[in-house]
Short mmCIF file of C-alpha atoms in Angstrom, two decimals:
data_model
loop_
_atom_site.label_atom_id
_atom_site.label_comp_id
_atom_site.label_asym_id
_atom_site.label_seq_id
_atom_site.Cartn_x
_atom_site.Cartn_y
_atom_site.Cartn_z
CA MET A 1 0.00 0.00 0.00
CA THR A 2 1.19 3.53 -0.64
CA GLU A 3 1.42 5.98 2.20
CA GLU A 4 -1.72 7.67 0.96
CA GLU A 5 -3.61 4.38 0.76
CA ARG A 6 -2.54 3.51 4.29
CA TYR A 7 -3.61 6.93 5.49
CA LEU A 8 -6.98 6.71 3.78
CA PHE A 9 -7.73 3.19 4.93
CA ASP A 10 -6.93 4.07 8.53
CA LEU A 11 -8.90 7.29 8.30
CA GLN A 12 -11.97 6.05 6.48
CA GLY A 13 -12.02 2.28 6.92
CA TYR A 14 -12.17 1.51 3.21
CA LEU A 15 -10.29 1.90 -0.06
CA VAL A 16 -11.59 2.04 -3.60
CA LEU A 17 -9.38 0.41 -6.23
CA ARG A 18 -10.36 1.24 -9.77
CA ARG A 19 -10.29 -1.33 -12.57
CA VAL A 20 -8.57 -4.09 -10.62
CA LEU A 21 -10.39 -6.60 -12.78
CA PRO A 22 -9.76 -6.23 -16.52
CA ALA A 23 -12.74 -6.11 -18.84
CA VAL A 24 -12.10 -9.62 -20.09
CA MET A 25 -12.24 -10.96 -16.54
CA VAL A 26 -15.44 -9.07 -15.79
CA CYS A 27 -16.97 -10.55 -18.98
CA GLN A 28 -15.95 -14.04 -17.98
CA LEU A 29 -17.33 -13.69 -14.45
CA ASN A 30 -20.60 -12.28 -15.76
CA ALA A 31 -20.86 -15.05 -18.32
CA GLU A 32 -20.51 -17.62 -15.57
CA ILE A 33 -23.16 -15.83 -13.50
CA ASP A 34 -25.43 -15.74 -16.57
CA GLU A 35 -24.97 -19.46 -16.98
CA LEU A 36 -25.77 -20.10 -13.33
CA GLU A 37 -28.83 -17.86 -13.54
CA SER A 38 -30.08 -19.86 -16.51
CA LEU A 39 -30.53 -22.74 -14.08
CA ALA A 40 -33.54 -23.27 -11.90
CA ASP A 41 -32.97 -22.97 -8.16
CA GLU A 42 -32.89 -26.74 -7.80
CA GLU A 43 -30.35 -27.17 -10.57
CA ALA A 44 -28.13 -24.48 -9.12
CA ALA A 45 -28.38 -26.10 -5.70
CA ALA A 46 -27.42 -29.45 -7.22
CA ARG A 47 -24.23 -27.80 -8.43
CA GLY A 48 -23.57 -26.61 -4.88
CA VAL A 49 -24.48 -23.00 -5.67
CA ALA A 50 -27.74 -22.79 -3.77
CA ARG A 51 -29.42 -19.41 -3.98
CA ARG A 52 -30.52 -17.73 -0.79
CA HIS A 53 -33.33 -15.46 -1.80
CA THR A 54 -33.22 -12.33 0.25
CA THR A 55 -36.93 -11.83 0.60
CA GLY A 56 -37.55 -11.52 4.28
CA SER A 57 -34.03 -10.56 5.28
CA ILE A 58 -34.02 -7.95 7.94
CA TYR A 59 -30.96 -6.39 6.33
CA ALA A 60 -32.18 -6.35 2.77
CA LYS A 61 -34.86 -4.16 1.34
CA VAL A 62 -36.30 -6.10 -1.54
CA GLY A 63 -37.82 -4.18 -4.40
CA ALA A 64 -39.93 -5.32 -7.30
CA GLN A 65 -38.72 -8.71 -8.41
CA PRO A 66 -38.56 -9.74 -12.04
CA GLU A 67 -41.27 -12.03 -13.31
CA LYS A 68 -38.58 -14.31 -14.68
CA GLY A 69 -35.12 -15.03 -13.41
CA SER A 70 -33.52 -15.37 -10.05
CA GLY A 71 -34.49 -12.11 -8.36
CA ASP A 72 -32.52 -10.84 -5.41
CA TYR A 73 -30.32 -13.51 -3.93
CA THR A 74 -26.90 -14.39 -2.60
CA CYS A 75 -24.97 -17.60 -3.08
CA ASP A 76 -21.66 -19.14 -2.09
CA ILE A 77 -19.79 -18.73 -5.31
CA LEU A 78 -16.64 -20.84 -5.09
CA LYS A 79 -18.72 -23.96 -5.54
CA ALA A 80 -19.14 -22.77 -9.11
CA GLY A 81 -15.38 -23.04 -9.68
CA GLY A 82 -14.21 -21.33 -12.86
CA ALA A 83 -13.01 -17.76 -12.81
CA PHE A 84 -14.29 -17.23 -9.28
CA GLU A 85 -11.34 -19.25 -8.05
CA GLU A 86 -8.94 -16.80 -9.63
CA LEU A 87 -10.15 -14.02 -7.39
CA ILE A 88 -9.04 -15.84 -4.24
CA ASP A 89 -5.48 -14.59 -4.72
CA TRP A 90 -6.07 -11.78 -7.16
CA PRO A 91 -2.78 -9.89 -7.46
CA GLY A 92 -4.51 -6.53 -7.63
CA THR A 93 -6.14 -6.92 -4.23
CA LEU A 94 -4.50 -9.66 -2.16
CA PRO A 95 -1.41 -7.64 -1.20
CA TYR A 96 -3.76 -5.04 0.27
CA ILE A 97 -5.61 -7.67 2.24
CA GLU A 98 -2.38 -9.09 3.58
CA GLU A 99 -1.23 -5.68 4.73
CA MET A 100 -4.59 -4.84 6.28
CA ILE A 101 -4.72 -8.08 8.26
CA GLY A 102 -1.04 -7.94 9.04
CA GLU A 103 -0.41 -11.67 9.44
CA PRO A 104 -1.09 -14.98 7.68
CA CYS A 105 -4.69 -14.90 6.57
CA ARG A 106 -7.39 -17.03 5.02
CA LEU A 107 -10.42 -16.66 2.84
CA ASP A 108 -13.44 -17.11 5.10
CA ALA A 109 -16.27 -16.45 2.64
CA ALA A 110 -16.90 -15.78 -1.05
CA THR A 111 -20.39 -14.84 -2.12
CA PHE A 112 -22.22 -13.38 -5.06
CA MET A 113 -25.10 -10.95 -4.65
CA ALA A 114 -27.74 -9.79 -7.13
CA ARG A 115 -29.93 -6.75 -6.36
CA HIS A 116 -32.78 -5.57 -8.55
CA GLY A 117 -34.59 -2.23 -8.75
CA GLY A 118 -36.09 -1.11 -5.46
CA GLY A 119 -33.62 -3.15 -3.44
CA GLY A 120 -31.21 -1.82 -0.87
CA PHE A 121 -29.22 -3.00 2.07
CA LYS A 122 -29.40 -1.60 5.55
CA PHE A 123 -26.42 -0.25 7.43
CA HIS A 124 -24.76 -2.77 9.69
CA HIS A 125 -21.65 -2.65 11.86
CA GLY A 126 -19.78 0.49 12.70
CA TYR A 127 -20.74 0.60 16.33
CA ALA A 128 -20.09 -2.92 17.45
CA GLU A 129 -16.69 -2.36 18.97
CA LEU A 130 -17.49 -5.25 21.28
CA LEU A 131 -17.90 -7.62 18.36
CA PRO A 132 -14.58 -9.44 18.35
CA TYR A 133 -14.62 -10.88 14.85
CA SER A 134 -14.95 -7.63 12.96
CA GLU A 135 -12.42 -5.57 14.85
CA TYR A 136 -10.47 -2.82 13.15
CA SER A 137 -7.11 -2.55 14.84
CA PHE A 138 -3.83 -0.78 14.32
CA GLU A 139 -0.80 -1.75 16.40
CA ASN A 140 2.83 -0.73 16.24
CA GLY A 141 2.40 1.00 12.93
CA GLN A 142 0.68 -2.01 11.35
CA PHE A 143 -2.89 -2.75 10.40
CA LYS A 144 -4.24 -5.69 12.39
CA CYS A 145 -7.80 -6.00 11.10
CA VAL A 146 -9.59 -9.25 11.83
CA SER A 147 -12.05 -9.06 8.97
CA VAL A 148 -11.51 -7.35 5.64
CA LYS A 149 -13.87 -7.72 2.71
CA ILE A 150 -13.56 -6.99 -0.97
CA SER A 151 -16.60 -5.94 -2.91
CA TYR A 152 -15.98 -6.50 -6.63
CA ALA A 153 -18.43 -4.69 -8.91
CA LEU A 154 -19.47 -6.87 -11.85
CA SER A 155 -21.77 -4.20 -13.21
CA ASP A 156 -21.59 -0.43 -13.39
CA VAL A 157 -23.44 0.83 -10.38
CA GLY A 158 -24.16 4.47 -9.78
CA VAL A 159 -25.94 5.99 -6.81
CA GLU A 160 -29.25 5.49 -8.59
CA ASP A 161 -28.41 1.82 -9.12
CA GLY A 162 -28.11 1.09 -5.41
CA CYS A 163 -24.37 1.38 -4.94
CA PHE A 164 -22.39 0.42 -1.88
CA ALA A 165 -22.42 3.03 0.87
CA VAL A 166 -20.42 3.52 4.02
CA ILE A 167 -20.04 5.82 6.99
CA PRO A 168 -16.38 6.83 6.71
CA GLY A 169 -14.59 6.64 10.05
CA SER A 170 -17.27 4.51 11.69
CA HIS A 171 -14.79 1.64 12.12
CA LYS A 172 -13.43 3.65 15.05
CA SER A 173 -16.76 4.70 16.52
CA ASN A 174 -17.19 4.45 20.27
CA TYR A 175 -20.93 5.01 20.27
CA LEU A 176 -24.04 3.25 19.10
CA ASN A 177 -24.72 4.04 15.48
CA PRO A 178 -28.17 5.62 15.02
CA LEU A 179 -28.13 4.81 11.31
CA VAL A 180 -27.79 1.06 11.79
CA GLY A 181 -30.83 -0.73 10.43
CA GLN A 182 -31.60 2.04 7.95
CA ILE A 183 -31.19 1.99 4.19
CA PRO A 184 -28.31 4.41 3.55
CA ASP A 185 -29.45 7.86 2.57
CA PRO A 186 -26.83 9.17 0.15
CA ASN A 187 -27.74 12.73 1.14
CA HIS A 188 -27.06 12.22 4.83
CA PRO A 189 -23.96 14.17 5.84
CA LEU A 190 -22.32 11.08 7.37
CA VAL A 191 -23.00 8.78 4.45
CA GLN A 192 -20.63 8.23 1.55
CA ALA A 193 -22.14 6.52 -1.46
CA LEU A 194 -19.49 4.71 -3.51
CA PRO A 195 -20.43 4.38 -7.17
CA ALA A 196 -18.34 1.85 -9.02
CA GLU A 197 -17.71 0.65 -12.52
CA ALA A 198 -17.54 -3.00 -13.41
CA GLY A 199 -14.08 -4.21 -12.39
CA ASP A 200 -13.67 -1.81 -9.47
CA ALA A 201 -13.10 -3.12 -5.97
CA ILE A 202 -13.95 -1.64 -2.59
CA LEU A 203 -11.89 -3.02 0.26
CA PHE A 204 -13.31 -2.38 3.70
CA SER A 205 -12.92 -3.30 7.32
CA GLU A 206 -15.95 -5.24 8.46
CA ASP A 207 -16.06 -2.87 11.41
CA LEU A 208 -17.06 -0.08 9.06
CA SER A 209 -20.75 0.69 8.92
CA HIS A 210 -21.78 -0.39 5.42
CA GLY A 211 -24.83 -1.09 3.30
CA ALA A 212 -26.28 -0.20 -0.10
CA VAL A 213 -28.47 2.70 -1.11
CA GLU A 214 -31.78 1.93 -2.71
CA ASN A 215 -31.59 0.84 -6.32
CA ARG A 216 -33.91 3.33 -8.01
CA GLY A 217 -32.99 2.24 -11.49
CA CYS A 218 -33.76 -0.87 -13.44
CA ARG A 219 -30.24 -2.24 -13.73
CA VAL A 220 -29.33 -5.24 -11.65
CA ARG A 221 -26.42 -4.66 -9.29
CA ARG A 222 -24.06 -7.61 -9.40
CA THR A 223 -21.38 -7.85 -6.73
CA LEU A 224 -18.90 -10.42 -5.52
CA PHE A 225 -17.80 -10.33 -1.89
CA TYR A 226 -14.56 -12.02 -0.87
CA SER A 227 -13.87 -11.98 2.85
CA TYR A 228 -10.55 -12.59 4.63
CA ALA A 229 -9.54 -13.08 8.26
CA PRO A 230 -6.53 -14.15 10.31
CA ALA A 231 -5.64 -17.84 10.12
CA PHE A 232 -7.11 -18.76 13.49
CA HIS A 233 -10.61 -17.72 12.40
CA ALA A 234 -13.06 -20.32 11.16
CA ALA A 235 -14.76 -19.94 7.79
CA TRP A 236 -18.29 -18.54 7.74
CA GLY A 237 -20.23 -21.76 7.64
CA ARG A 238 -19.88 -23.23 4.14
CA MET A 239 -19.30 -19.87 2.45
CA ALA A 240 -15.69 -20.64 1.54
CA ASP A 241 -16.32 -24.20 0.35
CA VAL A 242 -14.67 -24.90 -2.97
CA ALA A 243 -15.70 -26.91 -6.00
CA GLU A 244 -14.58 -30.44 -6.69
CA GLY A 245 -11.12 -30.63 -8.20
CA PHE A 246 -10.06 -27.29 -6.76
CA GLU A 247 -6.86 -28.67 -5.30
CA ARG A 248 -5.81 -30.06 -8.69
CA ARG A 249 -6.46 -26.78 -10.46
CA ALA A 250 -5.34 -24.20 -7.94
CA ASN A 251 -1.89 -22.88 -7.23
CA PRO A 252 -0.45 -23.38 -3.72
CA ARG A 253 -1.22 -19.83 -2.59
CA ARG A 254 -4.84 -20.20 -3.58
CA ILE A 255 -5.12 -23.52 -1.81
CA ALA A 256 -3.50 -22.09 1.32
CA LEU A 257 -5.94 -19.18 1.37
CA ALA A 258 -8.98 -21.37 0.83
CA LYS A 259 -7.97 -24.02 3.35
CA GLY A 260 -6.47 -21.52 5.75
CA PRO A 261 -2.83 -21.61 6.75
CA SER A 262 -1.76 -23.31 9.95
CA PRO A 263 -3.98 -21.47 12.41
CA PHE A 264 -1.59 -21.08 15.30
CA ALA A 265 1.81 -20.76 13.60
CA HIS A 266 3.29 -17.31 13.28
CA ARG A 267 6.35 -15.50 12.14
CA GLY A 268 8.74 -15.19 15.04
CA ALA A 269 7.08 -18.12 16.75
CA SER A 270 10.46 -19.46 17.81
CA GLN A 271 10.61 -16.53 20.20
CA VAL A 272 7.61 -17.75 22.06
CA SER A 273 6.30 -20.89 23.57
CA VAL A 274 3.78 -21.81 20.90
CA ARG A 275 3.94 -25.41 22.01
CA MET B 1 -42.61 2.24 14.83
CA LYS B 2 -39.69 0.65 16.59
CA LYS B 3 -36.43 1.28 14.79
CA VAL B 4 -34.71 -1.94 13.74
CA THR B 5 -31.26 -2.21 15.22
CA GLU B 6 -28.47 -4.64 14.64
CA ASP B 7 -29.32 -6.26 17.93
CA ASP B 8 -32.58 -7.32 16.34
CA VAL B 9 -30.67 -9.16 13.67
CA PHE B 10 -27.83 -10.78 15.52
CA ASP B 11 -27.06 -10.92 19.15
CA LEU B 12 -23.98 -8.86 18.45
CA ARG B 13 -23.58 -7.80 22.02
CA THR B 14 -23.70 -11.31 23.36
CA GLY B 15 -22.34 -11.35 26.84
CA THR B 16 -22.58 -7.61 27.30
CA HIS B 17 -23.46 -6.72 30.87
CA GLN B 18 -23.36 -10.37 31.95
CA ARG B 19 -21.59 -10.29 35.26
CA THR B 20 -20.15 -13.55 36.52
CA MET B 21 -17.06 -12.15 38.26
CA SER B 22 -16.82 -9.97 41.33
CA GLU B 23 -15.68 -6.39 40.92
CA GLU B 24 -12.43 -7.33 42.64
CA GLU B 25 -11.82 -10.21 40.23
CA ARG B 26 -12.61 -8.04 37.23
CA HIS B 27 -10.18 -5.41 38.42
CA PHE B 28 -7.49 -7.98 39.22
CA PHE B 29 -7.75 -9.75 35.87
CA ASP B 30 -7.74 -6.50 33.94
CA ILE B 31 -4.66 -5.25 35.75
CA ALA B 32 -2.69 -8.47 36.23
CA GLY B 33 -3.90 -10.70 33.36
CA TYR B 34 -4.63 -13.75 35.50
CA LEU B 35 -6.67 -15.08 38.40
CA VAL B 36 -5.77 -17.79 40.88
CA LEU B 37 -8.49 -20.39 41.41
CA GLU B 38 -7.77 -22.06 44.74
CA ASP B 39 -8.93 -25.65 45.25
CA LEU B 40 -10.43 -26.01 41.83
CA LEU B 41 -10.39 -29.81 42.19
CA THR B 42 -11.69 -31.80 45.13
CA PRO B 43 -9.20 -34.24 46.71
CA ASP B 44 -10.93 -37.12 44.88
CA GLN B 45 -10.78 -35.33 41.54
CA LEU B 46 -7.15 -34.50 42.15
CA ARG B 47 -6.27 -38.12 42.82
CA GLN B 48 -8.09 -39.26 39.69
CA ALA B 49 -6.40 -36.60 37.58
CA GLN B 50 -2.96 -37.51 38.92
CA ARG B 51 -3.61 -41.17 38.21
CA ASP B 52 -5.00 -40.59 34.71
CA LEU B 53 -2.22 -38.22 33.66
CA GLU B 54 0.41 -40.68 34.86
CA SER B 55 -1.31 -43.46 32.98
CA LEU B 56 -1.55 -41.41 29.77
CA ALA B 57 2.08 -40.37 30.01
CA SER B 58 3.14 -43.99 29.86
CA PHE B 59 0.64 -45.05 27.24
CA ALA B 60 -1.56 -42.79 25.16
CA PRO B 61 -4.22 -43.90 22.66
CA ASP B 62 -4.09 -42.57 19.10
CA THR B 63 -6.50 -39.80 19.91
CA VAL B 64 -4.07 -38.31 22.44
CA LYS B 65 -0.79 -37.01 21.01
CA LEU B 66 2.20 -37.90 23.16
CA HIS B 67 5.60 -36.23 22.94
CA LYS B 68 8.40 -37.40 25.17
CA GLY B 69 11.25 -34.94 25.58
CA ASP B 70 14.33 -35.15 27.76
CA PHE B 71 12.70 -33.39 30.65
CA GLU B 72 9.02 -33.32 29.81
CA VAL B 73 6.26 -35.54 28.61
CA GLU B 74 3.69 -33.48 26.73
CA LEU B 75 0.21 -34.70 25.91
CA LEU B 76 -2.21 -33.05 23.55
CA ASN B 77 -5.98 -33.58 23.50
CA VAL B 78 -6.15 -35.16 26.95
CA ILE B 79 -9.95 -34.87 27.10
CA GLU B 80 -10.10 -37.89 24.81
CA HIS B 81 -9.06 -39.98 27.80
CA GLY B 82 -12.46 -39.29 29.35
CA GLY B 83 -13.12 -39.31 33.08
CA ILE B 84 -11.79 -36.45 35.11
CA LEU B 85 -9.52 -35.19 32.31
CA GLU B 86 -12.65 -34.67 30.25
CA ASP B 87 -14.70 -33.30 33.13
CA ILE B 88 -12.24 -30.54 34.01
CA MET B 89 -12.86 -28.81 30.69
CA ALA B 90 -16.41 -28.04 31.81
CA MET B 91 -16.02 -27.00 35.43
CA PRO B 92 -18.81 -24.52 36.17
CA ARG B 93 -16.49 -22.33 38.19
CA VAL B 94 -14.15 -21.89 35.23
CA LEU B 95 -16.90 -21.50 32.66
CA GLY B 96 -18.44 -18.70 34.69
CA TYR B 97 -15.26 -16.72 34.22
CA LEU B 98 -14.99 -17.57 30.53
CA GLN B 99 -18.46 -16.24 29.94
CA GLU B 100 -17.41 -12.82 31.03
CA LEU B 101 -13.82 -12.89 29.81
CA ILE B 102 -14.46 -14.19 26.28
CA TRP B 103 -17.87 -13.51 24.82
CA GLY B 104 -20.94 -14.50 26.78
CA ASP B 105 -21.94 -18.04 25.86
CA GLN B 106 -19.91 -17.90 22.67
CA TYR B 107 -16.76 -19.63 23.84
CA ARG B 108 -15.36 -23.01 22.94
CA LEU B 109 -12.58 -25.38 23.88
CA VAL B 110 -9.60 -24.93 21.56
CA ALA B 111 -7.08 -27.33 23.12
CA SER B 112 -6.46 -29.56 26.13
CA ARG B 113 -3.02 -30.54 27.30
CA GLY B 114 -1.19 -32.44 30.00
CA THR B 115 2.43 -32.20 31.01
CA VAL B 116 4.69 -34.18 33.27
CA ARG B 117 7.76 -32.08 34.08
CA ARG B 118 10.93 -33.52 35.50
CA PRO B 119 13.66 -31.61 37.33
CA GLY B 120 15.58 -29.79 34.60
CA SER B 121 12.46 -28.94 32.60
CA ARG B 122 11.87 -25.26 32.04
CA ARG B 123 9.71 -23.18 29.80
CA CYS B 124 11.01 -19.95 28.26
CA LEU B 125 9.28 -16.68 28.87
CA ASN B 126 6.50 -16.01 26.38
CA GLN B 127 6.63 -12.71 24.59
CA GLY B 128 3.19 -11.50 25.66
CA GLY B 129 1.57 -8.13 25.06
CA ILE B 130 1.30 -6.31 21.77
CA ALA B 131 4.69 -7.56 20.62
CA ASP B 132 3.58 -11.20 20.81
CA PRO B 133 3.18 -12.36 17.21
CA ARG B 134 0.42 -14.74 18.24
CA ARG B 135 -2.54 -12.57 17.44
CA TYR B 136 -4.94 -15.18 18.78
CA THR B 137 -3.68 -14.55 22.30
CA ARG B 138 -4.77 -10.92 22.50
CA TYR B 139 -6.22 -9.46 25.64
CA ARG B 140 -9.18 -7.25 24.88
CA GLY B 141 -10.84 -5.11 27.49
CA PHE B 142 -12.93 -2.04 26.98
CA ARG B 143 -13.80 1.06 28.88
CA GLU B 144 -17.39 -0.08 29.02
CA GLY B 145 -16.12 -2.75 31.40
CA GLU B 146 -16.50 -5.57 28.91
CA PHE B 147 -13.85 -8.20 28.23
CA ARG B 148 -13.48 -9.82 24.81
CA CYS B 149 -10.30 -11.84 25.28
CA LEU B 150 -9.15 -14.20 22.58
CA MET B 151 -7.39 -17.26 24.02
CA VAL B 152 -7.82 -17.83 27.76
CA THR B 153 -6.04 -20.74 29.45
CA CYS B 154 -6.86 -22.56 32.65
CA ILE B 155 -3.83 -24.38 34.02
CA VAL B 156 -4.28 -26.84 36.87
CA ALA B 157 -1.50 -27.97 39.19
CA LEU B 158 -1.61 -31.68 40.04
CA CYS B 159 1.13 -31.26 42.62
CA ASP B 160 2.16 -28.58 45.07
CA ALA B 161 4.29 -26.01 43.29
CA ALA B 162 6.00 -23.91 45.94
CA GLN B 163 7.99 -20.75 45.36
CA GLY B 164 10.78 -21.44 42.88
CA ASP B 165 9.97 -25.14 42.61
CA GLY B 166 8.42 -25.77 39.21
CA THR B 167 6.14 -22.81 39.63
CA PHE B 168 4.11 -21.11 36.98
CA CYS B 169 5.36 -17.53 36.86
CA VAL B 170 4.13 -14.42 35.11
CA ILE B 171 4.99 -10.81 34.49
CA PRO B 172 1.82 -9.22 35.82
CA ALA B 173 0.26 -6.65 33.46
CA SER B 174 2.39 -7.83 30.53
CA HIS B 175 -0.77 -8.69 28.57
CA LYS B 176 -1.08 -4.95 27.97
CA SER B 177 2.57 -4.24 27.30
CA ASN B 178 3.18 -2.12 24.22
CA LEU B 179 6.83 -3.10 24.01
CA PRO B 180 8.63 -6.42 23.66
CA HIS B 181 10.19 -7.65 26.88
CA PRO B 182 13.99 -7.42 27.02
CA TYR B 183 14.54 -10.79 28.71
CA ALA B 184 15.05 -13.19 25.81
CA GLU B 185 18.55 -14.15 26.92
CA ARG B 186 18.03 -14.09 30.71
CA ASN B 187 17.58 -16.94 33.13
CA LEU B 188 14.15 -16.90 34.66
CA GLU B 189 15.67 -16.27 38.09
CA GLU B 190 17.23 -13.04 36.81
CA ILE B 191 14.04 -11.51 35.46
CA VAL B 192 13.06 -8.94 38.05
CA PRO B 193 9.36 -8.46 37.23
CA LEU B 194 8.69 -12.19 36.87
CA ARG B 195 6.53 -13.34 39.75
CA ASP B 196 6.11 -16.91 40.95
CA ILE B 197 2.56 -18.03 41.65
CA PRO B 198 2.84 -20.84 44.19
CA LEU B 199 -0.06 -23.26 44.00
CA ARG B 200 -1.43 -26.09 46.06
CA ALA B 201 -2.17 -29.28 44.16
CA GLY B 202 -5.67 -29.05 42.72
CA SER B 203 -5.59 -25.27 42.35
CA GLY B 204 -5.48 -23.48 39.05
CA ILE B 205 -4.68 -20.25 37.29
CA LEU B 206 -6.89 -18.70 34.67
CA TYR B 207 -4.87 -16.39 32.46
CA CYS B 208 -4.93 -14.45 29.27
CA GLU B 209 -2.68 -16.29 26.83
CA GLY B 210 -1.25 -12.90 25.87
CA LEU B 211 0.50 -12.68 29.22
CA SER B 212 4.29 -13.12 29.46
CA TYR B 213 4.64 -16.35 31.41
CA ALA B 214 7.04 -19.21 32.00
CA MET B 215 7.48 -22.26 34.19
CA LYS B 216 10.41 -22.86 36.48
CA SER B 217 12.10 -26.20 36.80
CA PRO B 218 10.87 -28.62 39.47
CA ARG B 219 13.60 -29.14 42.05
CA THR B 220 13.36 -32.74 43.11
CA ARG B 221 10.34 -34.58 41.80
CA ASN B 222 8.06 -34.72 38.78
CA HIS B 223 5.28 -32.18 38.47
CA GLY B 224 2.02 -32.85 36.63
CA TRP B 225 -0.06 -30.09 35.06
CA LEU B 226 -3.19 -29.91 32.97
CA SER B 227 -4.18 -26.99 30.78
CA TYR B 228 -7.39 -26.20 28.96
CA GLN B 229 -7.43 -23.45 26.37
CA TYR B 230 -10.58 -21.65 25.36
CA GLY B 231 -11.37 -19.06 22.73
CA PRO B 232 -14.30 -17.26 21.14
CA SER B 233 -16.73 -19.39 19.18
CA TYR B 234 -15.09 -18.67 15.84
CA MET B 235 -11.57 -19.73 16.90
CA LEU B 236 -10.40 -22.90 15.21
CA THR B 237 -9.44 -26.05 17.09
CA TRP B 238 -5.76 -26.48 17.82
CA PRO B 239 -4.34 -28.98 15.30
CA GLY B 240 -4.30 -32.37 17.00
CA CYS B 241 -7.17 -31.50 19.33
CA GLU B 242 -10.00 -32.45 17.01
CA SER B 243 -12.70 -34.40 18.81
CA SER B 244 -13.08 -38.06 17.96
CA SER B 245 -16.51 -39.44 17.13
CA GLU B 246 -16.38 -41.39 20.40
CA LEU B 247 -15.81 -38.23 22.40
CA LEU B 248 -18.62 -36.42 20.59
CA ALA B 249 -20.95 -39.35 21.12
CA ARG B 250 -20.32 -39.65 24.83
CA THR B 251 -20.65 -35.88 25.41
CA ALA B 252 -23.68 -35.37 23.18
CA ARG B 253 -26.12 -35.47 26.07
CA ASP B 254 -24.06 -33.20 28.27
CA ALA B 255 -25.16 -29.74 27.17
CA VAL B 256 -22.14 -27.99 28.63
CA LYS B 257 -19.53 -30.30 27.13
CA ALA B 258 -21.35 -30.49 23.81
CA HIS B 259 -21.38 -26.69 23.71
CA LEU B 260 -17.63 -26.56 24.32
CA LEU B 261 -16.97 -29.08 21.55
CA MET B 262 -19.19 -27.53 18.90
CA PRO B 263 -17.41 -26.82 15.62
CA PRO B 264 -16.36 -23.18 15.29
CA TYR B 265 -19.14 -20.74 14.47
CA TYR B 266 -19.77 -17.02 14.28
CA HIS B 267 -23.40 -16.81 15.27
CA PRO B 268 -25.35 -19.59 16.94
CA LEU B 269 -27.89 -21.34 14.80
CA GLN B 270 -31.18 -19.44 14.70
CA SER B 271 -29.65 -16.26 16.07
CA GLN B 272 -29.81 -14.65 12.66
CA LYS B 273 -33.39 -13.59 12.49
CA GLY B 274 -33.34 -12.64 8.84
CA LYS B 275 -32.01 -14.60 5.92
CA GLY B 276 -29.32 -13.87 3.43
CA TYR B 277 -26.13 -11.84 3.42
#
């Protein structure tokens, strides 16, 4: 990270990286999503990519759903294999993650999310300083975050399309966040809407208050979320499960990130009684 | 209309305001990084534990990892032995502390160990504090009066450990140290702030794993110790401490043990009131 990136991430709790995915990669990822969306729910589930429809989620505001197609949903995407596996150790983002976590880390979740017109996502986090697994931390001049996520835009998403939104600085908040549970209002003085073009990435501490403004357009917002944590953290349920044959296809770094490195081994461990 | 808060979605403040420790204990642990638990085991339990550890140290089943060094026999995953070695992991007195020190009910057993130490055995001083590279050991305490420690260890003496004789020793307050300790090359006896914690057999010490600690050499006879390490619900199991199907089967009807041996998780099942994300 550059000095400015380090400054901004510490200050605001997020970083926007433009065009980290080349157009050809975005096309490939979208093509694979298209193919998955051509399947019925049952067929997708049989492939291990079960859709969780977000109707009824207390976080999500669900708008008008299309008469055909999958509607608003999330799914664990690594079960689909393909290009999604390449993002596990994407060279444009992984070095940032490693610096933000500050020690050997693992992938703990990889999900895809589709949001249609009318949808939004309520603010969450950004006040829960007592929540141990999302902690933003900075020690001895190093970032020591315990949960950092990457939001990859697979479609252009402006404010009117329901873009990602944050409360900059909320990763350090000491007080209850009155905006939690609300759909982000892009006009609120604390709220920063973050429009993105397909291929952009937003890296953020999970401690940052984040959500998505209401999608007032008719374009579907497509986003991939890849989440990382220190090695001693468990994966989020099955959200980091990989597809069959992954270990034959993947490079060692990718395998190490997906499986998680040795959870209790650390640099300089010989100095201490790790036992 | 009631405003929806994050607490309505997840119990994100699990354990908040749960008080299971006295004010004096809370203050002591925050300042010193440990608590002494006198007479944790009854005389009967102590005898059983001594007998079982001795038996394991001479022959361990596959589910218990045995390492024989020149001066120490180390055993990993001792709860697999069953009996008292299994029961100690779930002592209500210890769990009451964990509830407040870790994260309400969201704690789990990460590792269980046994050690037989002979004269000549010694353990180096842990780094401890912020400089300790083992992130999973961090002490976390907040001005609101809430603890959210990562790894917390309960060590149990199976023999009397008098001053300077195989004692567990700590640098009090080192769990909060911002600087590395300067004692890497010193003998334990020469480290001024290192304090012995003499223990009667059957007593224990509950400590933040981020504390700088060591063990002195027993003088004349073997010393037996047990240690049980706990962490928040999402902390992985120590490699080699995975529960066997037999252990899971025999603890399935014991709610407390079954809770401790649950696979790692972030939020308990059903605690997420909505779906998705």
